[in-house]
Short mmCIF file of C-alpha atoms in Angstrom, two decimals:
data_model
loop_
_atom_site.label_atom_id
_atom_site.label_comp_id
_atom_site.label_asym_id
_atom_site.label_seq_id
_atom_site.Cartn_x
_atom_site.Cartn_y
_atom_site.Cartn_z
CA UNK A 7 22.88 22.17 2.86
CA UNK A 8 25.86 22.80 5.05
CA UNK A 9 24.96 26.48 5.18
CA UNK A 10 21.47 25.68 6.28
CA UNK A 11 22.65 23.34 9.00
CA UNK A 12 25.06 25.93 10.27
CA UNK A 13 22.32 28.51 10.27
CA UNK A 14 19.91 26.33 12.25
CA UNK A 15 22.65 25.47 14.71
CA UNK A 16 23.54 29.13 15.10
CA UNK A 17 19.92 30.13 15.59
CA UNK A 18 19.40 27.41 18.18
CA UNK A 19 22.53 28.53 20.00
CA UNK A 20 21.43 32.15 19.97
CA UNK A 21 17.99 31.17 21.20
CA UNK A 22 19.25 29.07 24.12
CA UNK A 23 21.82 31.69 25.03
CA UNK A 24 19.09 34.32 24.92
CA UNK A 25 16.72 32.44 27.21
CA UNK A 26 19.53 31.43 29.56
CA UNK A 27 20.48 35.07 29.88
CA UNK A 28 16.93 36.24 30.38
CA UNK A 29 16.43 33.63 33.07
CA UNK A 30 19.57 34.37 35.03
CA UNK A 31 18.98 38.07 34.53
CA UNK A 32 15.98 38.36 36.75
CA UNK A 33 17.59 36.21 39.38
CA UNK A 34 21.14 37.29 40.11
CA UNK A 35 21.33 39.13 43.39
CA UNK A 36 24.62 40.56 44.60
CA UNK A 37 24.94 40.26 48.36
CA UNK A 38 27.03 42.98 49.99
CA UNK A 39 28.73 42.27 53.30
CA UNK A 40 31.66 43.56 55.33
CA UNK A 41 33.57 40.35 55.99
CA UNK A 42 35.07 41.52 59.28
CA UNK A 43 32.47 40.83 61.97
CA UNK A 44 32.56 37.24 63.18
CA UNK A 45 30.42 35.32 63.83
CA UNK A 46 28.00 37.34 61.64
CA UNK A 47 30.28 37.59 58.63
CA UNK A 48 34.01 37.16 58.12
CA UNK A 49 36.53 35.87 55.63
CA UNK A 50 37.61 32.31 56.40
CA UNK A 51 41.14 30.98 55.93
CA UNK A 52 40.43 30.41 52.24
CA UNK A 53 39.45 34.07 51.86
CA UNK A 54 35.74 33.33 51.28
CA UNK A 55 32.81 34.99 53.01
CA UNK A 56 31.73 32.77 55.90
CA UNK A 57 29.66 32.98 59.07
CA UNK A 58 26.05 33.10 60.21
CA UNK A 59 25.03 35.53 57.50
CA UNK A 60 26.65 33.47 54.76
CA UNK A 61 24.52 30.49 55.82
CA UNK A 62 21.38 32.60 56.18
CA UNK A 63 21.99 34.38 52.87
CA UNK A 64 22.61 31.18 50.91
CA UNK A 65 19.47 29.60 52.37
CA UNK A 66 17.42 32.73 51.61
CA UNK A 67 18.61 32.68 48.02
CA UNK A 68 17.72 29.00 47.69
CA UNK A 69 14.21 29.53 49.03
CA UNK A 70 13.57 32.68 47.02
CA UNK A 71 15.07 31.01 43.92
CA UNK A 72 17.70 33.67 43.39
CA UNK A 73 21.25 33.05 42.34
CA UNK A 74 23.49 34.97 44.68
CA UNK A 75 26.97 36.37 44.45
CA UNK A 76 28.83 37.52 47.57
CA UNK A 77 30.66 40.84 47.54
CA UNK A 78 32.65 42.47 50.32
CA UNK A 79 32.63 46.21 50.84
CA UNK A 80 34.09 48.57 53.41
CA UNK A 81 31.59 49.28 56.20
CA UNK A 82 31.93 53.06 55.76
CA UNK A 83 30.58 53.06 52.22
CA UNK A 84 28.30 50.05 52.43
CA UNK A 85 25.05 52.08 52.17
CA UNK A 86 26.18 54.49 49.39
CA UNK A 87 27.27 51.53 47.27
CA UNK A 88 23.91 49.83 47.76
CA UNK A 89 21.88 52.84 46.65
CA UNK A 90 24.12 53.45 43.65
CA UNK A 91 23.52 49.86 42.59
CA UNK A 92 26.91 48.15 43.01
CA UNK A 93 25.14 45.31 44.84
CA UNK A 94 21.55 44.57 45.72
CA UNK A 95 21.44 43.70 49.42
CA UNK A 96 23.33 44.51 52.60
CA UNK A 97 23.61 41.46 54.82
CA UNK A 98 26.27 42.61 57.26
CA UNK A 99 24.98 42.52 60.82
CA UNK A 100 23.23 45.81 60.17
CA UNK A 101 20.68 46.70 62.84
CA UNK A 102 17.40 48.13 61.72
CA UNK A 103 17.25 51.76 62.88
CA UNK A 104 15.01 54.69 61.96
CA UNK A 105 18.01 56.66 60.75
CA UNK A 106 19.03 53.99 58.22
CA UNK A 107 15.42 53.29 57.32
CA UNK A 108 15.17 56.80 55.87
CA UNK A 109 17.83 55.95 53.29
CA UNK A 110 17.28 52.25 52.59
CA UNK A 111 14.63 49.61 53.36
CA UNK A 112 14.99 46.58 55.59
CA UNK A 113 13.55 43.11 55.36
CA UNK A 114 12.06 41.49 58.45
CA UNK A 115 14.72 40.77 61.08
CA UNK A 116 16.66 37.51 60.67
CA UNK A 117 18.44 38.05 63.98
CA UNK A 118 16.85 39.49 67.15
CA UNK A 119 17.91 42.73 68.83
CA UNK A 120 21.08 41.53 70.54
CA UNK A 121 22.47 43.24 73.62
CA UNK A 122 25.61 45.29 73.08
CA UNK A 123 28.28 44.99 75.74
CA UNK A 124 31.35 46.86 76.95
CA UNK A 125 34.64 44.97 76.79
CA UNK A 126 37.27 46.40 79.09
CA UNK A 127 40.57 45.50 80.73
CA UNK A 128 39.37 46.68 84.15
CA UNK A 129 36.26 45.63 86.06
CA UNK A 130 36.01 49.11 87.57
CA UNK A 131 34.78 50.51 84.25
CA UNK A 132 31.60 52.47 85.03
CA UNK A 133 30.43 53.70 81.63
CA UNK A 134 32.55 56.86 81.60
CA UNK A 135 35.89 57.64 79.97
CA UNK A 136 37.06 56.91 76.45
CA UNK A 137 34.93 54.33 74.63
CA UNK A 138 35.79 52.83 71.25
CA UNK A 139 33.14 51.87 68.66
CA UNK A 140 33.01 51.22 64.94
CA UNK A 141 32.13 54.23 62.78
CA UNK A 142 28.53 54.46 61.65
CA UNK A 143 27.15 51.82 64.00
CA UNK A 144 24.32 52.01 66.53
CA UNK A 145 26.97 51.52 69.20
CA UNK A 146 28.84 54.64 68.06
CA UNK A 147 25.71 56.77 68.23
CA UNK A 148 24.87 55.29 71.62
CA UNK A 149 28.30 56.20 73.03
CA UNK A 150 27.96 59.70 71.60
CA UNK A 151 24.78 60.15 73.63
CA UNK A 152 26.26 58.78 76.87
CA UNK A 153 26.93 61.15 79.76
CA UNK A 154 30.66 61.42 80.62
CA UNK A 155 31.84 59.20 77.77
CA UNK A 156 34.17 60.21 74.94
CA UNK A 157 33.70 58.36 71.68
CA UNK A 158 36.60 57.28 69.51
CA UNK A 159 35.64 55.65 66.23
CA UNK A 160 37.44 53.04 64.15
CA UNK A 161 36.84 51.77 60.63
CA UNK A 162 36.73 48.09 61.61
CA UNK A 163 35.36 46.35 64.73
CA UNK A 164 38.68 44.58 65.22
CA UNK A 165 40.43 47.91 65.71
CA UNK A 166 38.05 48.89 68.53
CA UNK A 167 39.22 45.86 70.54
CA UNK A 168 42.84 46.60 69.66
CA UNK A 169 42.36 50.13 71.04
CA UNK A 170 41.26 48.71 74.41
CA UNK A 171 44.18 46.30 74.44
CA UNK A 172 46.76 49.02 73.87
CA UNK A 173 45.21 51.38 76.40
CA UNK A 174 43.91 53.96 73.95
CA UNK A 175 40.33 53.35 75.06
CA UNK A 176 38.87 52.33 78.42
CA UNK A 177 36.30 50.06 76.80
CA UNK A 178 34.88 49.01 73.45
CA UNK A 179 31.16 48.85 72.78
CA UNK A 180 30.00 46.28 70.21
CA UNK A 181 27.46 43.52 69.73
CA UNK A 182 27.87 41.04 72.57
CA UNK A 183 27.87 38.15 70.10
CA UNK A 184 30.94 39.66 68.41
CA UNK A 185 32.80 40.37 71.65
CA UNK A 186 31.91 37.13 73.41
CA UNK A 187 34.43 34.83 71.61
CA UNK A 188 37.12 37.51 71.91
CA UNK A 189 36.61 38.01 75.65
CA UNK A 190 36.48 34.23 76.14
CA UNK A 191 39.88 33.85 74.46
CA UNK A 192 41.67 36.79 76.04
CA UNK A 193 42.51 36.63 79.74
CA UNK A 194 43.00 40.40 79.99
CA UNK A 195 39.59 41.35 78.62
CA UNK A 196 36.30 41.18 80.48
CA UNK A 197 32.77 42.44 80.18
CA UNK A 198 32.15 45.47 82.36
CA UNK A 199 29.14 47.66 83.11
CA UNK A 200 25.61 46.86 82.02
CA UNK A 201 24.64 45.54 78.60
CA UNK A 202 22.43 47.77 76.47
CA UNK A 203 19.87 46.63 73.92
CA UNK A 204 20.03 48.78 70.80
CA UNK A 205 18.15 48.70 67.49
CA UNK A 206 15.27 46.54 66.31
CA UNK A 207 17.17 43.42 65.28
CA UNK A 208 19.20 42.75 62.17
CA UNK A 209 17.60 42.75 58.74
CA UNK A 210 18.67 42.58 55.11
CA UNK A 211 19.12 46.08 53.67
CA UNK A 212 17.67 46.69 50.20
CA UNK A 213 17.12 49.76 48.03
CA UNK A 214 13.84 51.57 48.74
CA UNK A 215 12.83 51.07 45.12
CA UNK A 216 13.41 47.32 45.31
CA UNK A 217 10.08 46.33 46.87
CA UNK A 218 9.87 43.09 44.93
CA UNK A 219 13.18 41.75 46.26
CA UNK A 220 12.23 42.80 49.78
CA UNK A 221 8.95 40.85 49.48
CA UNK A 222 10.77 37.73 48.28
CA UNK A 223 13.27 37.96 51.14
CA UNK A 224 10.49 38.49 53.70
CA UNK A 225 8.67 35.38 52.52
CA UNK A 226 11.90 33.35 52.70
CA UNK A 227 12.78 34.71 56.16
CA UNK A 228 9.28 33.91 57.44
CA UNK A 229 9.57 30.33 56.17
CA UNK A 230 12.99 29.97 57.80
CA UNK A 231 11.57 31.20 61.10
CA UNK A 232 8.65 28.83 60.80
CA UNK A 233 10.57 25.61 60.19
CA UNK A 234 13.26 26.42 62.75
CA UNK A 235 16.13 26.80 60.28
CA UNK A 236 17.04 30.23 61.64
CA UNK A 237 17.08 28.89 65.21
CA UNK A 238 19.39 26.05 64.15
CA UNK A 239 21.76 28.46 62.43
CA UNK A 240 21.77 30.84 65.39
CA UNK A 241 22.62 27.96 67.73
CA UNK A 242 25.35 26.82 65.33
CA UNK A 243 27.13 30.16 65.13
CA UNK A 244 26.37 31.84 68.46
CA UNK A 245 27.64 29.68 71.29
CA UNK A 246 25.19 29.43 74.17
CA UNK A 247 22.42 31.38 72.46
CA UNK A 248 18.91 29.96 72.22
CA UNK A 249 17.11 30.43 68.92
CA UNK A 250 14.37 32.97 69.67
CA UNK A 251 12.04 32.30 66.73
CA UNK B 1 53.40 17.91 54.97
CA UNK B 2 49.69 18.54 55.08
CA UNK B 3 47.89 21.54 56.38
CA UNK B 4 44.63 19.77 57.23
CA UNK B 5 45.15 19.95 60.97
CA UNK B 6 47.14 23.09 61.78
CA UNK B 7 46.56 22.73 65.53
CA UNK B 8 48.93 19.78 65.63
CA UNK B 9 51.69 21.74 63.91
CA UNK B 10 54.35 23.88 65.55
CA UNK B 11 57.05 26.34 64.61
CA UNK B 12 58.11 26.47 60.99
CA UNK B 13 55.60 23.85 59.82
CA UNK B 14 52.72 25.86 61.30
CA UNK B 15 54.06 29.07 59.80
CA UNK B 16 54.48 27.47 56.38
CA UNK B 17 50.88 26.29 56.41
CA UNK B 18 49.68 29.63 57.76
CA UNK B 19 51.51 31.62 55.09
CA UNK B 20 50.14 29.40 52.33
CA UNK B 21 46.45 29.62 53.31
CA UNK B 22 43.98 30.67 50.61
CA UNK B 23 43.68 34.09 52.18
CA UNK B 24 47.44 34.63 52.04
CA UNK B 25 47.40 33.67 48.38
CA UNK B 26 44.92 36.51 47.83
CA UNK B 27 47.28 38.78 49.77
CA UNK B 28 50.25 37.81 47.56
CA UNK B 29 48.26 38.26 44.37
CA UNK B 30 47.23 41.75 45.52
CA UNK B 31 50.89 42.75 45.19
CA UNK B 32 50.46 41.90 41.53
CA UNK B 33 47.38 44.12 41.43
CA UNK B 34 49.39 47.05 42.76
CA UNK B 35 52.27 46.49 40.32
CA UNK B 36 49.83 46.11 37.44
CA UNK B 37 48.14 49.34 38.43
CA UNK B 38 51.50 51.13 38.40
CA UNK B 39 52.50 49.55 35.09
CA UNK B 40 49.30 50.67 33.38
CA UNK B 41 48.74 53.98 35.14
CA UNK B 42 52.21 55.42 34.55
CA UNK B 43 52.12 55.40 30.72
CA UNK B 44 48.44 56.39 30.61
CA UNK B 45 49.06 59.34 32.95
CA UNK B 46 52.01 60.36 30.84
CA UNK B 47 49.80 60.28 27.75
CA UNK B 48 47.15 62.38 29.54
CA UNK B 49 49.88 64.76 30.67
CA UNK B 50 51.31 65.05 27.19
CA UNK B 51 47.90 65.81 25.71
CA UNK B 52 47.21 68.28 28.51
CA UNK B 53 50.52 70.04 27.90
CA UNK B 54 49.93 70.16 24.14
CA UNK B 55 46.43 71.54 24.70
CA UNK B 56 47.72 74.18 27.13
CA UNK B 57 50.22 75.37 24.48
CA UNK B 58 47.76 75.27 21.60
CA UNK B 59 47.19 78.28 19.40
CA UNK B 60 43.44 77.63 19.31
CA UNK B 61 42.08 79.45 22.38
CA UNK B 62 39.25 77.09 23.52
CA UNK B 63 41.64 74.11 23.40
CA UNK B 64 44.16 76.09 25.41
CA UNK B 65 41.53 76.97 28.02
CA UNK B 66 40.56 73.31 28.23
CA UNK B 67 44.17 72.28 28.84
CA UNK B 68 44.70 74.97 31.47
CA UNK B 69 41.40 74.17 33.18
CA UNK B 70 42.32 70.48 33.34
CA UNK B 71 45.69 71.07 34.95
CA UNK B 72 44.55 73.69 37.43
CA UNK B 73 41.23 72.12 38.50
CA UNK B 74 42.48 68.57 38.94
CA UNK B 75 45.64 69.67 40.71
CA UNK B 76 43.60 71.87 43.04
CA UNK B 77 41.15 69.20 44.22
CA UNK B 78 42.35 66.96 47.08
CA UNK B 79 43.04 63.42 45.84
CA UNK B 80 40.74 61.79 48.34
CA UNK B 81 37.79 63.98 47.33
CA UNK B 82 38.51 63.17 43.73
CA UNK B 83 38.63 59.47 44.47
CA UNK B 84 35.42 59.47 46.46
CA UNK B 85 33.38 61.70 44.18
CA UNK B 86 34.71 61.26 40.69
CA UNK B 87 34.61 57.48 40.58
CA UNK B 88 30.96 57.27 41.63
CA UNK B 89 30.10 60.01 39.14
CA UNK B 90 32.04 58.24 36.39
CA UNK B 91 30.40 54.89 37.11
CA UNK B 92 26.93 56.42 37.18
CA UNK B 93 27.71 58.45 34.05
CA UNK B 94 28.64 55.31 32.14
CA UNK B 95 25.51 53.53 33.33
CA UNK B 96 23.34 56.53 32.48
CA UNK B 97 24.68 56.70 28.90
CA UNK B 98 24.19 52.94 28.45
CA UNK B 99 20.71 53.32 29.89
CA UNK B 100 19.81 56.04 27.38
CA UNK B 101 21.20 53.99 24.52
CA UNK B 102 19.95 50.51 25.44
CA UNK B 103 16.61 51.13 27.10
CA UNK B 104 14.71 53.77 25.13
CA UNK B 105 11.36 52.41 26.34
CA UNK B 106 12.18 52.81 30.03
CA UNK B 107 9.82 55.35 31.60
CA UNK B 108 10.79 55.33 35.26
CA UNK B 109 13.17 58.05 36.45
CA UNK B 110 16.82 57.15 36.95
CA UNK B 111 16.91 58.92 40.29
CA UNK B 112 14.33 57.73 42.78
CA UNK B 113 14.97 59.36 46.14
CA UNK B 114 18.40 58.15 47.17
CA UNK B 115 18.47 55.36 44.63
CA UNK B 116 20.20 55.40 41.27
CA UNK B 117 18.37 52.95 39.05
CA UNK B 118 19.06 52.07 35.44
CA UNK B 119 17.50 49.23 33.49
CA UNK B 120 19.19 45.84 34.13
CA UNK B 121 20.70 45.80 30.62
CA UNK B 122 22.52 49.07 31.27
CA UNK B 123 24.31 48.02 34.45
CA UNK B 124 28.07 48.25 34.06
CA UNK B 125 29.04 45.49 34.36
CA UNK B 126 25.82 43.46 34.20
CA UNK B 127 24.80 42.17 37.60
CA UNK B 128 24.80 38.68 36.11
CA UNK B 129 28.48 39.03 35.22
CA UNK B 130 30.86 36.91 37.30
CA UNK B 131 32.68 38.59 40.16
CA UNK B 132 36.00 38.84 38.32
CA UNK B 133 34.37 41.03 35.65
CA UNK B 134 33.23 43.41 38.38
CA UNK B 135 36.74 43.42 39.80
CA UNK B 136 38.32 44.15 36.42
CA UNK B 137 35.80 46.94 35.86
CA UNK B 138 36.58 48.49 39.25
CA UNK B 139 40.26 48.18 38.48
CA UNK B 140 39.82 49.97 35.15
CA UNK B 141 37.90 52.78 36.87
CA UNK B 142 40.79 53.03 39.33
CA UNK B 143 43.39 53.20 36.54
CA UNK B 144 41.39 55.90 34.77
CA UNK B 145 40.99 57.96 37.93
CA UNK B 146 44.66 57.69 38.85
CA UNK B 147 45.60 58.60 35.28
CA UNK B 148 43.46 61.74 35.31
CA UNK B 149 44.88 62.94 38.63
CA UNK B 150 48.50 62.16 37.83
CA UNK B 151 48.07 63.27 34.21
CA UNK B 152 47.26 66.79 35.43
CA UNK B 153 50.49 66.95 37.42
CA UNK B 154 52.45 65.43 34.55
CA UNK B 155 50.96 68.02 32.17
CA UNK B 156 52.28 70.80 34.35
CA UNK B 157 55.73 69.22 34.50
CA UNK B 158 55.76 68.79 30.71
CA UNK B 159 54.65 72.37 30.07
CA UNK B 160 57.61 73.53 32.16
CA UNK B 161 59.96 71.15 30.36
CA UNK B 162 58.81 72.34 26.94
CA UNK B 163 59.48 75.93 27.99
CA UNK B 164 62.92 74.97 29.29
CA UNK B 165 64.22 73.78 25.92
CA UNK B 166 66.55 76.62 24.77
CA UNK B 167 64.78 78.98 22.41
CA UNK B 168 67.85 78.93 20.15
CA UNK B 169 67.17 75.26 19.33
CA UNK B 170 63.73 76.12 17.97
CA UNK B 171 65.05 79.13 16.07
CA UNK B 172 67.68 76.96 14.42
CA UNK B 173 65.01 74.44 13.44
CA UNK B 174 62.95 77.21 11.87
CA UNK B 175 66.04 78.53 10.10
CA UNK B 176 66.45 75.06 8.56
CA UNK B 177 62.96 75.46 7.17
CA UNK B 178 61.04 73.12 9.50
CA UNK B 179 57.38 73.83 10.04
CA UNK B 180 56.07 74.45 13.57
CA UNK B 181 54.82 70.88 13.74
CA UNK B 182 58.12 69.42 12.54
CA UNK B 183 60.11 71.54 14.94
CA UNK B 184 57.84 70.45 17.79
CA UNK B 185 58.17 66.71 17.13
CA UNK B 186 61.80 66.61 15.96
CA UNK B 187 63.46 69.21 18.17
CA UNK B 188 61.31 70.11 21.16
CA UNK B 189 59.92 66.73 22.20
CA UNK B 190 63.19 64.75 22.10
CA UNK B 191 64.97 67.42 24.12
CA UNK B 192 62.33 68.18 26.71
CA UNK B 193 62.56 64.80 28.54
CA UNK B 194 65.78 65.68 30.28
CA UNK B 195 64.07 68.72 31.79
CA UNK B 196 60.90 66.79 32.58
CA UNK B 197 62.54 63.82 34.25
CA UNK B 198 63.13 65.26 37.75
CA UNK B 199 59.48 66.29 37.98
CA UNK B 200 58.21 63.05 36.46
CA UNK B 201 60.32 60.91 38.77
CA UNK B 202 58.82 62.77 41.72
CA UNK B 203 55.37 61.95 40.38
CA UNK B 204 56.29 58.30 39.99
CA UNK B 205 57.37 58.13 43.62
CA UNK B 206 54.13 59.79 44.73
CA UNK B 207 52.13 57.43 42.53
CA UNK B 208 53.76 54.42 44.20
CA UNK B 209 52.78 55.75 47.59
CA UNK B 210 49.26 56.63 46.45
CA UNK B 211 48.36 53.05 45.53
CA UNK B 212 46.71 52.33 48.92
CA UNK B 213 43.95 54.68 47.72
CA UNK B 214 42.86 51.67 45.63
CA UNK B 215 40.98 50.41 48.64
CA UNK B 216 38.72 53.47 48.49
CA UNK B 217 37.73 52.35 45.03
CA UNK B 218 36.69 48.88 46.16
CA UNK B 219 39.82 47.17 44.86
CA UNK B 220 41.25 44.84 47.50
CA UNK B 221 44.86 45.96 47.61
CA UNK B 222 47.80 45.00 49.83
CA UNK B 223 46.77 47.38 52.63
CA UNK B 224 43.30 45.83 52.77
CA UNK B 225 44.70 42.31 53.04
CA UNK B 226 47.39 43.34 55.53
CA UNK B 227 44.72 44.78 57.79
CA UNK B 228 42.44 41.78 57.32
CA UNK B 229 45.17 39.17 57.88
CA UNK B 230 46.85 41.05 60.70
CA UNK B 231 43.68 41.54 62.75
CA UNK B 232 43.39 39.09 65.65
CA UNK B 233 41.88 35.72 64.73
CA UNK B 234 39.68 33.73 67.05
CA UNK B 235 40.12 29.92 67.22
CA UNK B 236 36.41 29.50 66.59
CA UNK B 237 36.53 31.12 63.18
CA UNK B 238 40.02 30.31 61.94
CA UNK B 239 42.32 27.29 61.98
CA UNK B 240 45.21 29.68 62.55
CA UNK B 241 44.26 31.74 65.61
CA UNK B 242 46.60 34.58 66.55
CA UNK B 243 46.60 37.95 68.27
CA UNK B 244 46.90 41.39 66.73
CA UNK B 245 49.67 40.89 64.16
CA UNK B 246 49.00 44.00 62.10
CA UNK B 247 52.41 45.44 62.93
CA UNK B 248 54.20 42.55 61.20
CA UNK B 249 52.06 42.82 58.10
CA UNK B 250 52.49 46.56 57.91
CA UNK B 251 56.25 46.15 58.40
CA UNK B 252 56.21 43.82 55.40
CA UNK B 253 54.40 46.53 53.42
CA UNK B 254 56.99 49.06 54.57
CA UNK B 255 59.75 46.85 53.21
CA UNK B 256 57.84 46.36 49.96
CA UNK B 257 57.32 50.09 49.42
CA UNK B 258 60.90 50.95 50.35
CA UNK B 259 62.23 48.29 47.99
CA UNK B 260 59.99 49.53 45.20
CA UNK B 261 61.05 53.15 45.64
CA UNK B 262 64.72 52.12 45.86
CA UNK B 263 64.52 50.13 42.62
CA UNK B 264 62.76 53.09 41.02
CA UNK B 265 65.47 55.48 42.17
CA UNK B 266 68.18 53.33 40.61
CA UNK B 267 66.19 52.97 37.38
CA UNK B 268 65.41 56.67 37.17
CA UNK B 269 69.05 57.54 37.85
CA UNK B 270 70.10 55.47 34.84
CA UNK B 271 67.43 57.04 32.70
CA UNK B 272 68.55 60.53 33.71
CA UNK B 273 72.13 59.74 32.66
CA UNK B 274 70.95 58.38 29.37
CA UNK B 275 68.73 61.35 28.58
CA UNK B 276 71.42 63.88 29.53
CA UNK B 277 73.73 62.46 26.88
CA UNK B 278 74.48 65.06 24.23
CA UNK B 279 72.11 67.61 25.76
CA UNK B 280 72.82 71.33 26.05
CA UNK B 281 72.53 71.12 29.85
CA UNK B 282 75.08 71.18 32.66
CA UNK B 283 74.79 67.39 33.05
CA UNK B 284 75.17 66.84 29.31
CA UNK B 285 78.16 69.15 29.22
CA UNK B 286 79.80 67.29 32.12
CA UNK B 287 79.32 63.98 30.29
CA UNK B 288 80.81 65.42 27.12
CA UNK B 289 83.91 66.64 28.98
CA UNK B 290 84.35 63.33 30.83
CA UNK B 291 84.13 61.46 27.55
CA UNK B 292 86.56 63.73 25.70
#
């Protein structure tokens, strides 16, 4: 009798555990981000991923009924680690470009093509001289194609600003939304030269073979554009920016 | 004292709150990660080195070639290349083997263009696993990679040390009727450490300094957190805004590494004295005379 009871209990346990696993299996999505690009993504004082993309990502997961886990990864190796399967999405302020599109796929944009700006310590900056940008960004390839400009690359966006501050570079080129709070805080820094619009907006990067996930994300992004959630989040995180959707 | 409103705090109180933020706690625990890596990697590398040295001295030719190939190939490849290439290959190798074993019915290719895709059951660790499991897995990959690299150098040091044990010692052992195996374990191995120690202590120092390579392997080590915490913080995104403080954090790392190498030097010095005792070396002879 006891044996039988134990057996039934064990079987029930195994069964529930089995279904629970099968259910969560299809649904866990690991979200890869950099964690060093406020207001898009950064680590807050508690060391957790925070920012516009955290809010967008969590809302996307809720709408697409996925359970999501946030992972930080160095920007340099963020694409190789996606394609080798260490996480399932890149949600790290990554602009949609043709070059990247050859290697991975992008969802629809969840942030419009934002102008990039030059931050400099002198207002006489005219787009020539030494310009700092983060490695592997659209800004770095833009500087490389500029007449009379020398590109120096850094691993993190924060270091590009530090290079301007210590005189190593004449200006840093980065997303205006990233530079704006820094320039606002720092009396020595200012925007100089003309802004440039690069890329086709920011989308979620997924593996090319992951069409199903991309579809789910697209549906969720479309619904967030429709009901104004994306606009609200953009206005929350990007001071003075109107939601464009 | 509460840290709920850091803006109202000044001086020491502000600093105390700042240094005890959640992010700083992660920074402090990463020191533990580095020490744990050293504590595990050192004995594992030594074991790899010992096996490599034994293989390189083996009478059976293919085993000897294997041992020699291990020491010369791994020592010849730059560390950073090894860390970038080998770890990804190892991770994908493990997943591929699990894939073959666990998903026999899977028909799609594992390589699709740029993508490496195994069935969900074969992921290592499973993508449903909590984040700490992924971190432990990455850490284990790091330990294994460090152990292979440093094991190759240790093997070479140990081969040299085994050759340095005076031939007369082995001849005496054989004269007493010990077999090759007995002479190896009872005479050669106990005596070789005194010759191996200078080389091994060099390796230990280099291993300490190589730990920042952890970051390449996706383990958030002290250098990662120093860079993250030291970078300038904007008041809009942090309750503790500050400028570029990286220099202070890296100075703290400098002190940490110097302290660690100093402690190691003292420890290794003691070990050297202990191992020289009663040895047929100049140091052993000096100790014998001083004692007499």
